[in-house]
mmCIF file of C-alpha atoms in Angstrom:
data_model
loop_
_atom_site.group_PDB
_atom_site.id
_atom_site.type_symbol
_atom_site.label_atom_id
_atom_site.label_comp_id
_atom_site.label_asym_id
_atom_site.label_seq_id
_atom_site.Cartn_x
_atom_site.Cartn_y
_atom_site.Cartn_z
ATOM 1 C CA GLY A 1 0.000 0.000 0.000
ATOM 2 C CA ILE A 2 1.014 3.592 -0.625
ATOM 3 C CA CYS A 3 -0.458 6.615 1.116
ATOM 4 C CA GLY A 4 0.349 10.259 1.778
ATOM 5 C CA CYS A 5 -0.071 13.695 0.298
ATOM 6 C CA MET A 6 1.596 12.814 -3.023
ATOM 7 C CA MET A 7 -1.277 10.425 -3.637
ATOM 8 C CA GLN A 8 -3.535 13.481 -3.918
ATOM 9 C CA GLU A 9 -1.897 14.133 -7.308
ATOM 10 C CA GLU A 10 -3.772 12.394 -10.129
ATOM 11 C CA ASN A 11 -0.627 11.897 -12.217
ATOM 12 C CA THR A 12 1.051 10.099 -9.336
ATOM 13 C CA ILE A 13 -1.775 7.585 -9.059
ATOM 14 C CA GLU A 14 -1.665 6.894 -12.800
ATOM 15 C CA TYR A 15 2.109 6.452 -12.637
ATOM 16 C CA ILE A 16 1.917 3.982 -9.748
ATOM 17 C CA GLN A 17 -0.859 1.962 -11.396
ATOM 18 C CA LYS A 18 1.126 1.709 -14.606
ATOM 19 C CA LYS A 19 4.627 1.075 -13.245
ATOM 20 C CA TYR A 20 3.780 -0.801 -10.021
ATOM 21 C CA PRO A 21 0.642 -2.863 -10.714
ATOM 22 C CA HIS A 22 1.320 -5.024 -7.642
ATOM 23 C CA VAL A 23 0.386 -2.085 -5.378
ATOM 24 C CA ASP A 24 -3.153 -2.865 -4.256
ATOM 25 C CA LEU A 25 -3.884 -0.018 -1.828
ATOM 26 C CA ILE A 26 -3.607 3.702 -2.618
ATOM 27 C CA PHE A 27 -5.140 6.448 -0.506
ATOM 28 C CA GLY A 28 -4.460 10.063 0.427
ATOM 29 C CA THR A 29 -4.183 12.064 3.608
ATOM 30 C CA HIS A 30 -7.849 13.006 3.919
ATOM 31 C CA ASN A 31 -9.263 9.554 4.614
ATOM 32 C CA ILE A 32 -6.869 7.959 7.087
ATOM 33 C CA ALA A 33 -9.822 7.003 9.303
ATOM 34 C CA ASN A 34 -10.928 4.499 6.633
ATOM 35 C CA LEU A 35 -7.688 2.498 6.783
ATOM 36 C CA PRO A 36 -9.129 -0.541 8.654
ATOM 37 C CA GLU A 37 -11.871 -0.806 6.027
ATOM 38 C CA TYR A 38 -9.314 -0.567 3.204
ATOM 39 C CA ILE A 39 -7.136 -3.289 4.723
ATOM 40 C CA ASN A 40 -10.166 -5.554 5.014
ATOM 41 C CA TYR A 41 -10.890 -5.069 1.305
ATOM 42 C CA VAL A 42 -7.304 -5.851 0.348
ATOM 43 C CA LEU A 43 -7.248 -8.963 2.523
ATOM 44 C CA ASN A 44 -10.278 -10.121 0.537
ATOM 45 C CA ASN A 45 -8.338 -9.660 -2.712
ATOM 46 C CA LYS A 46 -9.939 -6.373 -3.706
ATOM 47 C CA LYS A 47 -7.879 -3.477 -4.981
ATOM 48 C CA VAL A 48 -8.487 -0.102 -3.289
ATOM 49 C CA ILE A 49 -7.817 3.310 -4.808
ATOM 50 C CA ASP A 50 -9.557 5.993 -2.790
ATOM 51 C CA VAL A 51 -8.227 9.527 -2.924
ATOM 52 C CA LYS A 52 -10.496 12.405 -1.964
ATOM 53 C CA SER A 53 -10.026 15.695 -3.788
ATOM 54 C CA TYR A 54 -11.401 17.805 -0.944
ATOM 55 C CA GLU A 55 -10.051 18.590 2.511
ATOM 56 C CA GLY A 56 -10.740 15.818 4.956
ATOM 57 C CA ASP A 57 -12.562 16.073 8.218
ATOM 58 C CA ILE A 58 -10.661 16.076 11.479
ATOM 59 C CA TYR A 59 -11.030 12.684 13.112
ATOM 60 C CA GLU A 60 -10.652 12.388 16.858
ATOM 61 C CA ASP A 61 -9.939 9.267 18.923
ATOM 62 C CA ILE A 62 -8.130 7.407 16.136
ATOM 63 C CA PRO A 63 -5.890 4.778 17.799
ATOM 64 C CA VAL A 64 -2.289 5.980 18.061
ATOM 65 C CA VAL A 65 0.823 3.837 18.331
ATOM 66 C CA ARG A 66 3.489 5.729 20.299
ATOM 67 C CA ASP A 67 7.024 4.627 19.446
ATOM 68 C CA HIS A 68 8.671 6.277 22.452
ATOM 69 C CA PRO A 69 7.838 5.831 26.146
ATOM 70 C CA TYR A 70 8.480 9.451 27.138
ATOM 71 C CA LYS A 71 8.148 11.644 24.025
ATOM 72 C CA ALA A 72 4.901 12.110 22.102
ATOM 73 C CA TRP A 73 3.880 14.031 19.000
ATOM 74 C CA VAL A 74 0.473 15.697 18.869
ATOM 75 C CA ASN A 75 -1.087 17.104 15.703
ATOM 76 C CA ILE A 76 -2.869 20.398 16.346
ATOM 77 C CA MET A 77 -3.805 21.287 12.762
ATOM 78 C CA TYR A 78 -3.683 20.062 9.178
ATOM 79 C CA GLY A 79 -3.157 21.725 5.803
ATOM 80 C CA CYS A 80 -1.674 25.092 4.898
ATOM 81 C CA ASP A 81 -2.882 28.395 3.407
ATOM 82 C CA GLU A 82 0.520 29.934 2.621
ATOM 83 C CA PHE A 83 0.973 28.824 -1.032
ATOM 84 C CA CYS A 84 4.746 29.238 -1.215
ATOM 85 C CA THR A 85 5.644 29.024 -4.891
ATOM 86 C CA TYR A 86 7.713 25.821 -4.546
ATOM 87 C CA CYS A 87 5.376 23.874 -2.268
ATOM 88 C CA ILE A 88 2.818 21.175 -3.029
ATOM 89 C CA VAL A 89 1.239 21.035 0.442
ATOM 90 C CA PRO A 90 -1.764 23.397 -0.023
ATOM 91 C CA TYR A 91 -2.746 21.493 -3.177
ATOM 92 C CA THR A 92 -2.491 18.045 -1.618
ATOM 93 C CA ARG A 93 -3.185 18.492 2.092
ATOM 94 C CA GLY A 94 -5.741 21.258 1.634
ATOM 95 C CA LYS A 95 -6.553 24.401 3.556
ATOM 96 C CA GLU A 96 -5.718 24.927 7.212
ATOM 97 C CA ARG A 97 -7.933 22.997 9.625
ATOM 98 C CA SER A 98 -7.421 23.301 13.364
ATOM 99 C CA ARG A 99 -8.393 20.757 15.984
ATOM 100 C CA LYS A 100 -10.576 22.035 18.813
ATOM 101 C CA PRO A 101 -8.559 23.331 21.771
ATOM 102 C CA GLU A 102 -10.328 21.050 24.235
ATOM 103 C CA ASP A 103 -9.394 17.964 22.180
ATOM 104 C CA ILE A 104 -5.717 18.941 22.100
ATOM 105 C CA ILE A 105 -5.633 19.823 25.793
ATOM 106 C CA LYS A 106 -7.278 16.507 26.684
ATOM 107 C CA GLU A 107 -4.769 14.539 24.593
ATOM 108 C CA VAL A 108 -1.816 16.294 26.222
ATOM 109 C CA GLN A 109 -3.304 15.851 29.708
ATOM 110 C CA ASP A 110 -3.887 12.152 29.011
ATOM 111 C CA LEU A 111 -0.236 11.822 27.932
ATOM 112 C CA ALA A 112 0.867 13.558 31.138
ATOM 113 C CA ASN A 113 -1.249 11.120 33.150
ATOM 114 C CA LEU A 114 0.483 8.234 31.383
ATOM 115 C CA GLY A 115 3.895 9.550 32.418
ATOM 116 C CA TYR A 116 5.033 11.180 29.190
ATOM 117 C CA GLN A 117 7.712 13.804 29.744
ATOM 118 C CA GLU A 118 7.667 15.708 26.451
ATOM 119 C CA VAL A 119 5.103 16.654 23.818
ATOM 120 C CA THR A 120 5.828 18.222 20.436
ATOM 121 C CA LEU A 121 2.905 20.015 18.798
ATOM 122 C CA LEU A 122 2.765 19.436 15.043
ATOM 123 C CA GLY A 123 1.346 21.378 12.105
ATOM 124 C CA GLN A 124 2.397 22.585 8.660
ATOM 125 C CA ASN A 125 2.330 26.058 10.244
ATOM 126 C CA VAL A 126 1.542 25.884 13.944
ATOM 127 C CA ASN A 127 1.521 29.688 14.231
ATOM 128 C CA ALA A 128 -1.650 29.775 12.124
ATOM 129 C CA TYR A 129 -3.480 27.528 14.586
ATOM 130 C CA GLY A 130 -7.010 28.656 15.436
ATOM 131 C CA LYS A 131 -7.542 31.075 12.539
ATOM 132 C CA ASP A 132 -10.276 28.868 11.094
ATOM 133 C CA LEU A 133 -12.085 28.131 14.371
ATOM 134 C CA GLY A 134 -13.942 31.429 14.608
ATOM 135 C CA ILE A 135 -13.618 31.574 18.405
ATOM 136 C CA ASN A 136 -10.786 34.096 18.888
ATOM 137 C CA TYR A 137 -8.409 31.438 20.141
ATOM 138 C CA THR A 138 -4.824 31.490 18.838
ATOM 139 C CA PHE A 139 -1.684 29.393 19.029
ATOM 140 C CA ALA A 140 -0.484 31.636 21.854
ATOM 141 C CA ASP A 141 -3.684 30.856 23.787
ATOM 142 C CA LEU A 142 -3.072 27.139 23.281
ATOM 143 C CA LEU A 143 0.481 27.437 24.609
ATOM 144 C CA LYS A 144 -0.800 29.293 27.689
ATOM 145 C CA ASP A 145 -3.344 26.547 28.387
ATOM 146 C CA LEU A 146 -0.779 23.772 27.894
ATOM 147 C CA ASN A 147 1.585 25.667 30.188
ATOM 148 C CA LYS A 148 -0.800 24.752 33.044
ATOM 149 C CA ILE A 149 -0.555 20.992 32.420
ATOM 150 C CA ASN A 150 1.791 18.900 34.546
ATOM 151 C CA ILE A 151 4.019 17.720 31.716
ATOM 152 C CA PRO A 152 7.670 18.823 31.882
ATOM 153 C CA ARG A 153 8.347 19.848 28.277
ATOM 154 C CA ILE A 154 6.303 21.340 25.434
ATOM 155 C CA ARG A 155 7.829 21.959 22.006
ATOM 156 C CA PHE A 156 6.307 22.754 18.627
ATOM 157 C CA THR A 157 7.164 22.569 14.952
ATOM 158 C CA THR A 158 7.067 24.054 12.463
ATOM 159 C CA SER A 159 6.553 27.796 12.476
ATOM 160 C CA HIS A 160 6.139 30.322 9.686
ATOM 161 C CA PRO A 161 7.982 33.622 10.279
ATOM 162 C CA ARG A 162 5.060 35.679 8.969
ATOM 163 C CA ASP A 163 2.665 34.302 11.603
ATOM 164 C CA PHE A 164 5.175 34.195 14.440
ATOM 165 C CA ASP A 165 3.727 37.079 16.455
ATOM 166 C CA ASP A 166 4.341 38.960 19.707
ATOM 167 C CA ALA A 167 1.626 36.966 21.494
ATOM 168 C CA THR A 168 3.499 33.731 20.767
ATOM 169 C CA ILE A 169 6.746 35.290 21.991
ATOM 170 C CA ASP A 170 4.968 36.329 25.210
ATOM 171 C CA ALA A 171 3.638 32.786 25.638
ATOM 172 C CA MET A 172 7.133 31.347 25.190
ATOM 173 C CA ALA A 173 8.424 33.827 27.769
ATOM 174 C CA LEU A 174 6.177 32.184 30.385
ATOM 175 C CA GLY A 175 8.821 29.492 30.708
ATOM 176 C CA GLY A 176 7.822 26.480 32.756
ATOM 177 C CA ASN A 177 7.158 23.598 30.408
ATOM 178 C CA ILE A 178 7.341 25.798 27.272
ATOM 179 C CA MET A 179 10.852 24.958 26.128
ATOM 180 C CA PRO A 180 13.262 27.775 25.162
ATOM 181 C CA HIS A 181 13.607 26.252 21.705
ATOM 182 C CA LEU A 182 12.292 27.306 18.296
ATOM 183 C CA HIS A 183 12.438 25.838 14.814
ATOM 184 C CA LEU A 184 11.894 28.732 12.377
ATOM 185 C CA PRO A 185 12.741 28.204 8.687
ATOM 186 C CA VAL A 186 14.982 30.840 7.127
ATOM 187 C CA GLN A 187 14.483 29.833 3.455
ATOM 188 C CA SER A 188 16.504 32.841 2.228
ATOM 189 C CA GLY A 189 18.158 36.015 3.501
ATOM 190 C CA ASN A 190 17.503 37.789 0.208
ATOM 191 C CA ASP A 191 14.295 39.821 0.033
ATOM 192 C CA LEU A 192 13.900 39.401 -3.731
ATOM 193 C CA VAL A 193 14.185 35.632 -3.397
ATOM 194 C CA LEU A 194 11.734 35.645 -0.475
ATOM 195 C CA LYS A 195 9.257 37.589 -2.611
ATOM 196 C CA ARG A 196 9.628 35.124 -5.477
ATOM 197 C CA MET A 197 9.079 32.299 -2.999
ATOM 198 C CA ASN A 198 5.887 34.060 -1.803
ATOM 199 C CA ARG A 199 7.112 33.864 1.778
ATOM 200 C CA LYS A 200 5.353 37.137 2.761
ATOM 201 C CA TYR A 201 8.113 38.498 5.010
ATOM 202 C CA THR A 202 11.469 40.244 4.589
ATOM 203 C CA SER A 203 14.858 39.430 6.044
ATOM 204 C CA GLY A 204 14.541 42.564 8.193
ATOM 205 C CA GLU A 205 11.216 41.427 9.647
ATOM 206 C CA TYR A 206 12.691 38.001 10.367
ATOM 207 C CA THR A 207 15.672 39.522 12.183
ATOM 208 C CA GLU A 208 13.423 41.846 14.191
ATOM 209 C CA LYS A 209 11.360 38.905 15.437
ATOM 210 C CA MET A 210 14.501 36.976 16.381
ATOM 211 C CA ASN A 211 15.810 39.936 18.376
ATOM 212 C CA LYS A 212 12.475 40.267 20.224
ATOM 213 C CA LEU A 213 12.484 36.564 21.019
ATOM 214 C CA LYS A 214 16.056 36.640 22.350
ATOM 215 C CA GLU A 215 15.180 39.580 24.584
ATOM 216 C CA ARG A 216 12.073 37.895 26.016
ATOM 217 C CA VAL A 217 13.526 34.363 26.246
ATOM 218 C CA PRO A 218 17.215 34.700 27.176
ATOM 219 C CA GLY A 219 19.390 31.798 26.068
ATOM 220 C CA ILE A 220 16.812 30.419 23.647
ATOM 221 C CA SER A 221 18.000 27.799 21.181
ATOM 222 C CA ILE A 222 16.969 28.674 17.633
#
């Protein structure tokens, strides 16, 4: 079986069917919840090709296999609205879709109860979290709520410099379980190249945000 965002591309499916006819299961990122059903079909000698062309729903309570006893990764959103000129993600993974805050908080609290020591929040652009919820709740608000949970370390990846705002810097400055660590893609230090990449920020804006962060979170690892 083959799955993932590349499967959202029609040409890819045609290529796989032609060159690798022994592949009997193809599906995209939007219908992961159907995997048990797909496997059942394949086990009964039926080929499955099911790729949805629209953004998928957010499924909660899907069983998760954790491959580490102390570190866990928690998705907080899916998709991306940035449309950088070189990137396939918005076309394959769809528009930004945030999980509800209460679902994320519950998952992290459950992990804390199980003895996990570190959680990394995941998203194509975690800084854009909450924009689509319509409840005036941002990524900074999520960090503040997770800061109250009894888990030693909270990290997140990845961030987009355009959406990395003062509120997020303030949330990181709370310390506690919010680790003094940030992954922030540079992409280019040339403003003309950044414009061609449709990154929507300049090298000067990037540097300004880094200086603010270093002032508010001394010793931060970037």
